[in-house]
Coordinates of C-alpha atoms in Angstrom, one line a residue:
X1 CA 0.0 0.0 0.0
X2 CA 1.4 3.5 -0.9
X3 CA 0.6 7.0 0.1
X4 CA -2.1 7.4 -2.6
X5 CA -4.0 4.3 -1.5
X6 CA -3.4 4.4 2.4
X7 CA -6.8 5.7 3.7
X8 CA -6.9 8.2 6.5
X9 CA -9.9 8.6 8.8
X10 CA -10.9 10.8 11.6
X11 CA -11.6 9.6 15.1
X12 CA -13.5 11.7 17.5
X13 CA -11.5 13.5 20.2
X14 CA -13.3 12.3 23.4
X15 CA -15.5 14.0 25.9
X16 CA -14.1 14.8 29.2
X17 CA -12.3 18.2 28.7
X18 CA -14.9 19.3 26.1
X19 CA -17.6 18.7 28.7
X20 CA -15.6 20.7 31.2
X21 CA -14.6 23.6 28.9
X22 CA -17.6 24.0 26.6
X23 CA -20.4 22.7 28.8
X24 CA -19.1 23.7 32.3
X25 CA -19.4 20.2 33.6
X26 CA -17.2 19.5 36.7
X27 CA -15.8 16.2 37.7
X28 CA -14.3 15.1 41.0
X29 CA -13.8 12.0 43.2
X30 CA -17.6 12.1 43.7
X31 CA -18.1 11.3 40.0
X32 CA -15.7 8.3 39.6
X33 CA -17.3 7.5 36.2
X34 CA -16.0 10.8 34.9
X35 CA -17.7 11.6 31.6
X36 CA -19.8 8.4 31.8
X37 CA -21.4 10.0 34.9
X38 CA -23.6 11.9 32.4
X39 CA -25.2 8.5 31.5
X40 CA -26.9 8.9 34.9
X41 CA -27.2 12.6 35.3
X42 CA -27.5 14.5 32.0
X43 CA -28.2 12.8 28.7
X44 CA -28.9 16.1 26.9
X45 CA -25.5 17.7 27.6
X46 CA -23.7 14.4 26.7
X47 CA -25.6 14.2 23.5
X48 CA -24.8 17.8 22.6
X49 CA -21.1 17.3 23.2
X50 CA -20.9 14.2 21.2
X51 CA -22.9 15.8 18.4
X52 CA -20.1 18.4 18.3
X53 CA -17.8 15.6 17.1
X54 CA -20.3 13.9 15.0
X55 CA -21.2 17.0 13.0
X56 CA -17.5 17.5 11.8
X57 CA -18.2 14.7 10.7
X58 CA -15.8 12.1 12.1
X59 CA -15.4 8.6 10.6
X60 CA -15.4 6.8 14.0
X61 CA -17.1 8.1 17.2
X62 CA -16.3 6.6 20.6
X63 CA -19.0 5.8 23.2
X64 CA -19.0 7.5 26.5
X65 CA -17.8 4.4 28.3
X66 CA -14.0 4.8 28.8
X67 CA -14.2 4.8 32.5
X68 CA -17.1 2.4 32.9
X69 CA -16.6 -0.3 35.6
X70 CA -18.7 -2.1 38.2
X71 CA -16.6 -0.5 40.8
X72 CA -17.1 3.0 39.4
X73 CA -21.0 2.5 39.4
X74 CA -20.8 1.1 42.9
X75 CA -19.0 4.3 44.1
X76 CA -21.4 6.6 42.2
X77 CA -24.1 8.1 44.6
X78 CA -27.2 9.7 43.1
X79 CA -30.6 10.5 44.4
X80 CA -31.9 7.4 42.8
X81 CA -28.9 5.3 43.9
X82 CA -27.8 6.7 47.3
X83 CA -25.9 3.5 48.1
X84 CA -24.3 3.3 44.7
X85 CA -25.5 1.7 41.5
X86 CA -25.9 -2.1 41.8
X87 CA -24.6 -4.5 39.2
X88 CA -28.0 -5.4 37.8
X89 CA -28.8 -1.8 37.2
X90 CA -25.7 -1.0 35.1
X91 CA -26.6 -2.3 31.6
X92 CA -29.4 0.1 30.9
X93 CA -27.0 3.1 31.3
X94 CA -24.6 1.4 28.9
X95 CA -27.3 1.0 26.4
X96 CA -27.8 4.8 26.7
X97 CA -24.2 5.3 25.8
X98 CA -24.5 3.3 22.5
X99 CA -27.9 4.9 21.8
X100 CA -26.5 8.5 22.1
X101 CA -23.7 7.6 19.7
X102 CA -26.2 6.2 17.3
X103 CA -28.4 9.3 17.6
X104 CA -25.7 11.9 16.9
X105 CA -23.5 10.1 14.3
X106 CA -23.6 10.7 10.6
X107 CA -24.9 7.7 8.5
X108 CA -21.4 6.6 7.4
X109 CA -19.9 7.1 10.8
X110 CA -18.8 4.0 12.7
X111 CA -19.1 3.5 16.4
X112 CA -16.4 2.2 18.7
X113 CA -17.0 1.0 22.2
X114 CA -14.5 2.9 24.3
X115 CA -12.9 0.8 27.1
X116 CA -10.0 2.3 29.2
X117 CA -7.5 0.3 31.1
X118 CA -7.8 -0.7 34.8
X119 CA -5.7 2.3 35.7
X120 CA -8.5 4.6 34.4
X121 CA -10.9 3.5 37.1
X122 CA -8.4 3.8 40.0
X123 CA -8.5 6.8 42.3
X124 CA -6.3 8.7 41.5
X125 CA -6.1 7.4 37.9
X126 CA -3.0 5.4 37.0
X127 CA -3.1 5.0 33.3
X128 CA -0.1 7.3 33.0
X129 CA 1.9 5.4 35.6
X130 CA 0.7 1.8 35.4
X131 CA 1.0 1.5 39.1
X132 CA -1.7 -1.0 39.8
X133 CA -2.7 -2.6 43.1
X134 CA -1.9 -6.2 44.1
X135 CA -5.3 -7.5 43.0
X136 CA -4.6 -6.3 39.4
X137 CA -0.9 -7.0 38.8
X138 CA -0.8 -10.1 36.5
X139 CA -2.1 -11.2 33.2
X140 CA -4.7 -13.5 34.8
X141 CA -5.9 -10.9 37.3
X142 CA -6.2 -8.3 34.6
X143 CA -7.9 -10.7 32.2
X144 CA -10.6 -11.4 34.8
X145 CA -11.2 -7.7 35.5
X146 CA -11.5 -6.9 31.8
X147 CA -13.8 -10.0 31.2
X148 CA -16.0 -8.9 34.1
X149 CA -16.1 -5.3 32.8
X150 CA -16.9 -6.5 29.3
X151 CA -19.7 -8.7 30.6
X152 CA -21.6 -5.6 31.7
X153 CA -22.2 -4.9 28.0
X154 CA -23.4 -8.2 26.9
X155 CA -27.0 -7.8 27.8
X156 CA -27.3 -4.6 25.7
X157 CA -29.9 -5.4 23.0
X158 CA -28.3 -6.1 19.5
X159 CA -25.0 -4.7 20.6
X160 CA -22.9 -6.7 18.0
X161 CA -24.9 -5.1 15.2
X162 CA -24.8 -1.6 16.7
X163 CA -21.1 -1.0 17.2
X164 CA -18.2 -1.6 14.7
X165 CA -15.2 -1.7 16.9
X166 CA -14.1 -2.3 20.5
X167 CA -11.4 0.2 21.5
X168 CA -9.0 -0.7 24.3
X169 CA -7.3 2.6 25.0
X170 CA -4.4 4.1 27.0
X171 CA -3.0 0.7 28.0
X172 CA 0.1 1.3 30.2
X173 CA 1.3 -2.3 30.9
X174 CA 2.5 -5.3 29.0
X175 CA 0.6 -7.7 31.2
X176 CA -2.6 -5.8 30.4
X177 CA -2.0 -6.0 26.7
X178 CA -1.6 -9.8 27.1
X179 CA -4.8 -9.9 29.2
X180 CA -6.7 -8.0 26.4
X181 CA -5.3 -10.4 23.8
X182 CA -6.5 -13.4 25.9
X183 CA -9.9 -11.7 26.3
X184 CA -10.2 -11.0 22.6
X185 CA -9.6 -14.6 21.8
X186 CA -13.1 -15.1 23.2
X187 CA -14.5 -12.6 20.6
X188 CA -13.7 -15.3 18.0
X189 CA -14.4 -18.4 20.2
X190 CA -17.2 -20.9 20.5
X191 CA -16.0 -22.1 23.9
X192 CA -18.2 -21.9 27.0
X193 CA -16.1 -19.0 28.3
X194 CA -17.0 -17.0 25.2
X195 CA -20.3 -16.0 26.8
X196 CA -18.4 -13.2 28.4
X197 CA -18.0 -11.7 24.8
X198 CA -21.6 -12.5 24.0
X199 CA -22.9 -10.4 21.1
X200 CA -19.4 -9.1 20.3
X201 CA -18.2 -12.2 18.6
X202 CA -16.1 -11.4 15.6
X203 CA -16.2 -7.6 16.4
X204 CA -13.0 -5.8 15.2
X205 CA -11.0 -4.2 18.0
X206 CA -7.9 -2.1 18.5
X207 CA -5.3 -1.7 21.3
X208 CA -3.8 1.7 21.9
X209 CA -1.0 2.3 24.3
X210 CA 0.3 5.4 26.2
X211 CA 4.0 6.4 26.2
X212 CA 4.0 9.3 28.7
X213 CA 7.8 9.9 28.8
X214 CA 10.7 9.9 26.4
X215 CA 12.6 6.6 25.7
X216 CA 10.0 4.7 23.7
X217 CA 8.8 2.6 26.7
X218 CA 5.5 2.0 28.4
X219 CA 5.2 3.2 31.9
X220 CA 6.1 -0.3 33.1
X221 CA 9.3 -0.2 31.1
X222 CA 8.3 -2.5 28.3
X223 CA 9.9 -1.6 24.9
X224 CA 8.1 -1.0 21.6
X225 CA 9.2 -4.4 20.3
X226 CA 7.7 -6.1 23.4
X227 CA 4.5 -4.0 23.0
X228 CA 4.1 -4.9 19.3
X229 CA 4.7 -8.6 19.9
X230 CA 2.1 -8.7 22.6
X231 CA -0.4 -6.7 20.5
X232 CA 0.0 -8.7 17.2
X233 CA 1.9 -11.9 17.5
X234 CA -0.2 -15.1 16.6
X235 CA 1.5 -16.8 19.5
X236 CA -0.8 -14.9 21.9
X237 CA -4.1 -15.2 19.9
X238 CA -5.3 -16.1 16.5
X239 CA -7.7 -13.1 16.6
X240 CA -5.2 -10.2 16.1
X241 CA -6.4 -6.6 16.4
X242 CA -7.7 -4.6 13.5
X243 CA -5.5 -1.7 14.7
X244 CA -2.9 -0.8 17.1
X245 CA -2.2 2.7 18.3
X246 CA -0.7 5.4 20.4
X247 CA -2.9 7.8 22.4
X248 CA -2.5 10.3 25.2
X249 CA 1.2 10.7 24.3
X250 CA 3.1 13.9 23.7
X251 CA 3.0 14.7 20.0
X252 CA 6.8 15.3 19.9
X253 CA 7.2 11.6 20.7
X254 CA 5.2 10.4 17.7
X255 CA 7.7 10.4 14.9
X256 CA 10.2 8.1 16.6
X257 CA 7.4 5.9 18.1
X258 CA 5.7 5.4 14.8
X259 CA 9.0 4.4 13.2
X260 CA 9.7 2.1 16.1
X261 CA 6.3 0.5 15.6
X262 CA 7.0 -0.1 12.0
X263 CA 10.3 -1.7 12.5
X264 CA 8.8 -4.0 15.2
X265 CA 5.8 -5.0 13.0
X266 CA 8.2 -5.7 10.1
X267 CA 10.2 -8.0 12.4
X268 CA 7.0 -9.9 13.4
X269 CA 6.2 -10.2 9.7
X270 CA 9.7 -11.7 9.0
X271 CA 9.1 -14.1 11.9
X272 CA 5.8 -15.3 10.4
X273 CA 4.0 -14.1 13.4
X274 CA 1.8 -11.5 11.6
X275 CA -1.4 -12.2 9.6
X276 CA -1.3 -8.8 7.9
X277 CA -0.4 -5.2 8.7
X278 CA -3.1 -3.6 11.0
X279 CA -4.4 -0.1 10.9
X280 CA -2.4 2.6 12.8
X281 CA -4.3 4.9 15.2
X282 CA -2.7 8.1 16.3
X283 CA -4.5 10.3 18.9
X284 CA -1.8 12.2 20.8
X285 CA -2.6 14.6 23.7
X286 CA -3.0 18.2 22.8
X287 CA -0.6 19.6 25.4
X288 CA 2.2 22.0 24.7
X289 CA 4.4 21.7 27.8
X290 CA 1.7 21.0 30.3
X291 CA 1.8 18.0 32.6
X292 CA -1.3 16.0 33.8
X293 CA -2.1 16.0 37.4
X294 CA -3.7 12.6 38.3
X295 CA -5.2 14.0 41.5
X296 CA -7.0 17.1 40.2
X297 CA -7.3 15.5 36.7
X298 CA -6.2 18.8 35.1
X299 CA -3.4 19.9 32.9
X300 CA -0.9 22.4 34.4
X301 CA 2.3 24.0 33.3
X302 CA 5.3 22.7 35.4
X303 CA 6.6 24.9 38.1
X304 CA 8.8 27.6 36.6
X305 CA 7.3 27.3 33.1
X306 CA 5.2 30.4 32.5
X307 CA 4.0 29.7 29.0
X308 CA 3.7 26.9 26.5
X309 CA 6.5 25.9 24.3
X310 CA 6.9 27.6 20.9
X311 CA 7.3 25.8 17.5
X312 CA 5.2 24.2 14.9
X313 CA 1.5 24.0 15.8
X314 CA 0.0 20.8 17.2
X315 CA -1.9 20.1 14.0
X316 CA 1.1 20.8 11.8
X317 CA 3.1 18.3 13.8
X318 CA 0.4 15.6 13.5
X319 CA 0.0 16.3 9.8
X320 CA 3.7 15.7 9.3
X321 CA 3.6 12.4 11.2
X322 CA 0.7 11.2 9.2
X323 CA 2.2 12.3 5.9
X324 CA 5.4 10.5 6.6
X325 CA 3.7 7.3 7.7
X326 CA 1.5 7.3 4.6
X327 CA 4.5 7.8 2.4
X328 CA 6.1 4.6 3.7
X329 CA 2.9 2.7 2.7
X330 CA 2.9 0.1 5.5
X331 CA -0.4 0.5 7.3
X332 CA -3.8 -0.8 6.2
X333 CA -5.2 2.7 7.1
X334 CA -4.3 5.5 9.5
X335 CA -6.9 6.8 12.0
X336 CA -6.2 10.3 13.3
X337 CA -7.6 11.9 16.4
X338 CA -6.7 13.8 19.5
X339 CA -6.3 13.3 23.2
X340 CA -6.6 15.5 26.3
X341 CA -7.1 19.3 26.4
X342 CA -7.3 20.0 22.7
X343 CA -10.8 21.3 22.9
X344 CA -10.9 24.2 20.5
X345 CA -12.1 24.0 16.9
X346 CA -9.2 24.0 14.4
X347 CA -9.4 24.2 10.7
X348 CA -7.1 21.5 9.3
X349 CA -8.2 21.9 5.7
X350 CA -5.3 23.9 4.2
X351 CA -2.6 21.9 5.9
X352 CA -4.0 18.4 5.2
X353 CA -5.3 19.2 1.7
X354 CA -1.9 20.4 0.6
X355 CA 0.0 17.4 2.0
X356 CA -2.4 14.5 2.1
X357 CA -4.7 15.6 -0.9
X358 CA -7.7 14.1 0.9
X359 CA -10.8 16.3 0.7
X360 CA -12.3 14.6 3.7
X361 CA -9.7 16.3 5.8
X362 CA -11.1 19.8 5.1
X363 CA -12.8 19.8 8.4
X364 CA -13.2 21.9 11.5
X365 CA -12.3 19.4 14.2
X366 CA -12.6 19.2 17.9
X367 CA -9.7 17.7 19.7
X368 CA -10.4 16.9 23.3
X369 CA -9.9 13.5 24.8
X370 CA -10.6 11.9 28.1
X371 CA -13.7 9.8 27.8

């Protein structure tokens, strides 16, 4: 595949910071479901925010389920559920998440079921550090947690025909990647354990990882080559992901990370451990020198830094990365989005039309991630 034939698609940018900045929604430890809290409290605002992305239009829209978990619902106190939301009452709220995505999307837009890592449901969140508790520190323990979380969705009516992808996002640990691969084996399995996957059988999925520091390593220290082997190798599952990605990572790190991804995928190919090249998903954070505070869940400039760094704009940098990746012609397709804080409308048309010659990219696009 070459630059002319490598498709580029838009992924939405998420919800959390858009809800905060545009819709004046506030989150705290009393709202452990974060943007998913609006599934209980304010369907109208959630729908308006997701429509902002859908109206671009984007090619793939994520459901408001990134931080969904049984634990999060149990810690959520509302007038209707003063003692927390019991397990049996959770599925109808998840049905609302899918329904809202269906209602706001354009006819050709695909829906991805957004699922964050275990670290996203911890307090404070740990998807940037991967520092998990003892009950979630192995492949088997994380497999069981992900399986239990996925089972919350299996009673949603006709779920398999209503979504197009399952998105495992912001994964910070190698053992969690392997747990997800084990889980996704059930998406293509007829074994008794496959009931956890239920209506999601044969649904395409992607795994996107976070690289919060320099050095091309996950927070747990795993190298890119280890990450790629865990994500794609047939030794771990005969149901490889449709796509692999990098999200919530500083944009300056993308060029070297994408090249390292390509080198590692090619090595798997040479080792006969690859069915075919996957799609590449890139949705870096929109920061420009800011650092994420996991306690306040806000972005702040480090002490002593009074203003953001100067240089090429965020969208110019992302355009360059995508253009270079397309020119090498490796990937099935490239999906482009944004993550964290990038919550203003930006016109990408002139930059992308000049370099990528894709009319679809003449869009005004919201970048704001933290579903």
